CSV table of C-alpha atoms in Angstrom, one decimal:
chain,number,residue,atom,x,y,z
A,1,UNK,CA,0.0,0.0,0.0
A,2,UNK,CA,1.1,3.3,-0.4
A,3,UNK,CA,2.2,6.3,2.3
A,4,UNK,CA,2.2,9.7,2.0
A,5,UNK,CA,5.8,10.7,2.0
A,6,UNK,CA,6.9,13.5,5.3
A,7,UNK,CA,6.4,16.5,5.0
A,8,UNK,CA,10.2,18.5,4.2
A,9,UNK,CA,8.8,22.0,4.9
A,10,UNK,CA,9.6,23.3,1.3
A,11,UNK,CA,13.5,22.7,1.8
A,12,UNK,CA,16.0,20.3,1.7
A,13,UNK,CA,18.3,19.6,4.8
A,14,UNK,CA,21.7,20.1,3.2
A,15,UNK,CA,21.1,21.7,0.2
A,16,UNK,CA,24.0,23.5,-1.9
A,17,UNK,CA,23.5,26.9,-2.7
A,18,UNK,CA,22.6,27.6,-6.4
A,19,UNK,CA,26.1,29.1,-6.5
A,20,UNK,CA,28.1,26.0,-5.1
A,21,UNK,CA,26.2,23.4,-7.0
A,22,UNK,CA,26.8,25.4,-10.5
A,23,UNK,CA,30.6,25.5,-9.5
A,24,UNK,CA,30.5,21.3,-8.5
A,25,UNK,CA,28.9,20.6,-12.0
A,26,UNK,CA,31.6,23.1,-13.7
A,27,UNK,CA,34.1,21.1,-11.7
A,28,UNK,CA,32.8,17.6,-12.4
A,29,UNK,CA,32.5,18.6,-16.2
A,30,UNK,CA,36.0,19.9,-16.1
A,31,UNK,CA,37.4,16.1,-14.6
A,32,UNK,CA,35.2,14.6,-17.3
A,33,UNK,CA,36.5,16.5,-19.8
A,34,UNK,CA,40.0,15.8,-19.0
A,35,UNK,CA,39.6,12.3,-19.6
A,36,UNK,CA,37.0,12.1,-22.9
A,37,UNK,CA,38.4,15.2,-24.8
A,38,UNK,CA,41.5,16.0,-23.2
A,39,UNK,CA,41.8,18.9,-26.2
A,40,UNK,CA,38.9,21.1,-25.0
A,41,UNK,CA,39.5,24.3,-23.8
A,42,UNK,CA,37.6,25.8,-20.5
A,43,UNK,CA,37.2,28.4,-18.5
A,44,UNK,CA,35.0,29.6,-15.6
A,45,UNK,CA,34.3,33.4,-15.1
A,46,UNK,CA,32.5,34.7,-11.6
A,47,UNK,CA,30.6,37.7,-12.0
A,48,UNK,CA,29.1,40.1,-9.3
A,49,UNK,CA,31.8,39.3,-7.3
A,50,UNK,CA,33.2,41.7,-4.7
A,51,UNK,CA,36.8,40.8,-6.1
A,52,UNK,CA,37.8,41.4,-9.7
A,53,UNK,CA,40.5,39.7,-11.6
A,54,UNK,CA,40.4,39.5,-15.4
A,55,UNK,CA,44.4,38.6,-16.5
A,56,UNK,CA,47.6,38.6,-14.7
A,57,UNK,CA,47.8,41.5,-17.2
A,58,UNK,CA,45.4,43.8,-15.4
A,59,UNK,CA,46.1,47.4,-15.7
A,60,UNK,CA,49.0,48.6,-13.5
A,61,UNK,CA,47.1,51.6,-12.8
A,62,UNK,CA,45.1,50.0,-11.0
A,63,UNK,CA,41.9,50.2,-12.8
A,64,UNK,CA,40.2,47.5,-14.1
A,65,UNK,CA,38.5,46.8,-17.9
A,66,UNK,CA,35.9,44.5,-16.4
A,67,UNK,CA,34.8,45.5,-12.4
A,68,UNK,CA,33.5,42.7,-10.2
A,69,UNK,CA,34.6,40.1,-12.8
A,70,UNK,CA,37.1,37.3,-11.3
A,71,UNK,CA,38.2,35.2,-14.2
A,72,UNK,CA,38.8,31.7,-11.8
A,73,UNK,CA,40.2,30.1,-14.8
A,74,UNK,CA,41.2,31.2,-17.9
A,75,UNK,CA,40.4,29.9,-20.7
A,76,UNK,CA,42.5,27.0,-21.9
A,77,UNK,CA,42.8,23.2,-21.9
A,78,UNK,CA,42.4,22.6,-17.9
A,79,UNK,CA,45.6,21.1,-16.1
A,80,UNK,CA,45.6,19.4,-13.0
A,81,UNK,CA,46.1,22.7,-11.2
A,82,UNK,CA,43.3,24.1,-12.1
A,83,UNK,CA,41.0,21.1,-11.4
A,84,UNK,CA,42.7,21.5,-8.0
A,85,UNK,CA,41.6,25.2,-7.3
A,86,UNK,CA,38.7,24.2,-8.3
A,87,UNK,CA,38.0,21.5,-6.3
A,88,UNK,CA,39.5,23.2,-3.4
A,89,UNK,CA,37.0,25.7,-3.7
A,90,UNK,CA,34.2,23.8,-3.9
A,91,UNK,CA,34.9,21.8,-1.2
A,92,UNK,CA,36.5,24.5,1.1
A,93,UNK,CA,33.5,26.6,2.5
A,94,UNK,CA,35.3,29.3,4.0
A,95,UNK,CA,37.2,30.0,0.7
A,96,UNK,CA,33.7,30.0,-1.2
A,97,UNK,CA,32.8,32.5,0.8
A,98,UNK,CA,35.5,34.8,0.4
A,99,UNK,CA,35.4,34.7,-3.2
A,100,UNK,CA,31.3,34.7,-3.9
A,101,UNK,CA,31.3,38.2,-1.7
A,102,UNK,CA,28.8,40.4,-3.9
A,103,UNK,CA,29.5,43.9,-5.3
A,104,UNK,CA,27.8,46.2,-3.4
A,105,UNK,CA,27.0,47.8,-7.5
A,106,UNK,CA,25.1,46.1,-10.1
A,107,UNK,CA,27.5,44.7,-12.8
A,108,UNK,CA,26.1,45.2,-16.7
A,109,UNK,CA,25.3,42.2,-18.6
A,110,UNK,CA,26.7,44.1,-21.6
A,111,UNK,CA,30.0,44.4,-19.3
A,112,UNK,CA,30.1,41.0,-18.6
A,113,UNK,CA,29.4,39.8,-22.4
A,114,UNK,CA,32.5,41.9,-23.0
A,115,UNK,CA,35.1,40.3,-21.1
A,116,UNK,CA,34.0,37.0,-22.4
A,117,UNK,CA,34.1,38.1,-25.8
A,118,UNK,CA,38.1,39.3,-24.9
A,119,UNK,CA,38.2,36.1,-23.3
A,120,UNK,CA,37.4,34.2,-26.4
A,121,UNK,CA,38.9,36.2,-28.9
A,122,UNK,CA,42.5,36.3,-27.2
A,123,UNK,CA,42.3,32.9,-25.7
A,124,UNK,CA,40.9,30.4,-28.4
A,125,UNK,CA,40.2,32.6,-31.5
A,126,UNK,CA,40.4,29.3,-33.8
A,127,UNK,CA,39.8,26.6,-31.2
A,128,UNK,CA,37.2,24.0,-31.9
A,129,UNK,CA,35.7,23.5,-28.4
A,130,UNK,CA,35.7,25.9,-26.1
A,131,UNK,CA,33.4,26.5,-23.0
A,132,UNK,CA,33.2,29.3,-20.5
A,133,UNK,CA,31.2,29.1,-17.5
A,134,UNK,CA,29.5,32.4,-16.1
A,135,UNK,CA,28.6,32.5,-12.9
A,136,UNK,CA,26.9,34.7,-10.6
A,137,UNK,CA,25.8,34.6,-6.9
A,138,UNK,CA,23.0,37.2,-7.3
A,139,UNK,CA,19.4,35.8,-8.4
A,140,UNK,CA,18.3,39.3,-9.9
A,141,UNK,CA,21.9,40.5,-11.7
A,142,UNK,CA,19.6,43.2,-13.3
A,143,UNK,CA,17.4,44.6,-10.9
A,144,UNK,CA,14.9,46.8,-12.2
A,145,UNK,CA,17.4,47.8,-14.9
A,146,UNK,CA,16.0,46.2,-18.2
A,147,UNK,CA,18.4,47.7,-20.8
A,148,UNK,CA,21.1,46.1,-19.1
């Protein structure tokens, strides 16, 4: 016979946040990857972010082309070192936390399309397969801002 299953209150006990579990299937893609098409090139780009890193390049000056972007990896075939930041950030809360810190300022979506188009275009101009995650921590990037 059949029971009604209890009652969970609407959430899950131990849940990821949507922000950690996008990151643990960029990560688990990235180890698949590896081994089924070592050649692919891939890259994972956090936006919204209180921190900004774009290159080891950046502008000396101090200002940065793309604010509240942090280019985790660049984009390129991954090594075993970046698989390891990744993972170590995935499975290291307090480091999460650091990094996912929003920007107190809304970050354009045109902004953010930019510094994946330089990402591309510098990176892997003529490579076959090439995938770049975006990810953001804030559910409503835009706000009320619909030209954005």
């Amino acid at each position: 016979m059949l029971t009604v299953p209890p009652s969970t209150d609407g959430k899950k006990t131990g849940t990821d946040s949507p922000t950690s579990a996008a990151l643990k299937c960029a990560y688990a893609l990235m180890q698949q990857r590896i081994i089924s098409n070592p050649n692919d090139m891939m890259g994972l780009l956090l936006y919204g972010t209180k921190k900004s890193k774009f290159n080891d390049e950046d502008d000396l000056s101090g200002n940065l082309a793309y604010p509240h972007c942090y280019l985790l990896n660049d984009l390129d075939i991954p090594t075993a070192e970046d698989v390891k930041t990744l993972k170590n950030l995935v499975e290291d809360e307090d480091e999460f936390k650091e990094l996912i810190v929003p920007s107190d300022e809304k970050v354009a979506m045109a902004n953010v399309l930019f510094c994946a188009n330089q990402i591309f275009t510098t990176k892997a101009p003529n490579f076959s397969s090439r995938r770049l995650f975006i990810v953001t921590n804030d559910d409503d990037p835009h706000g009320d801002d619909k030209t954005a």
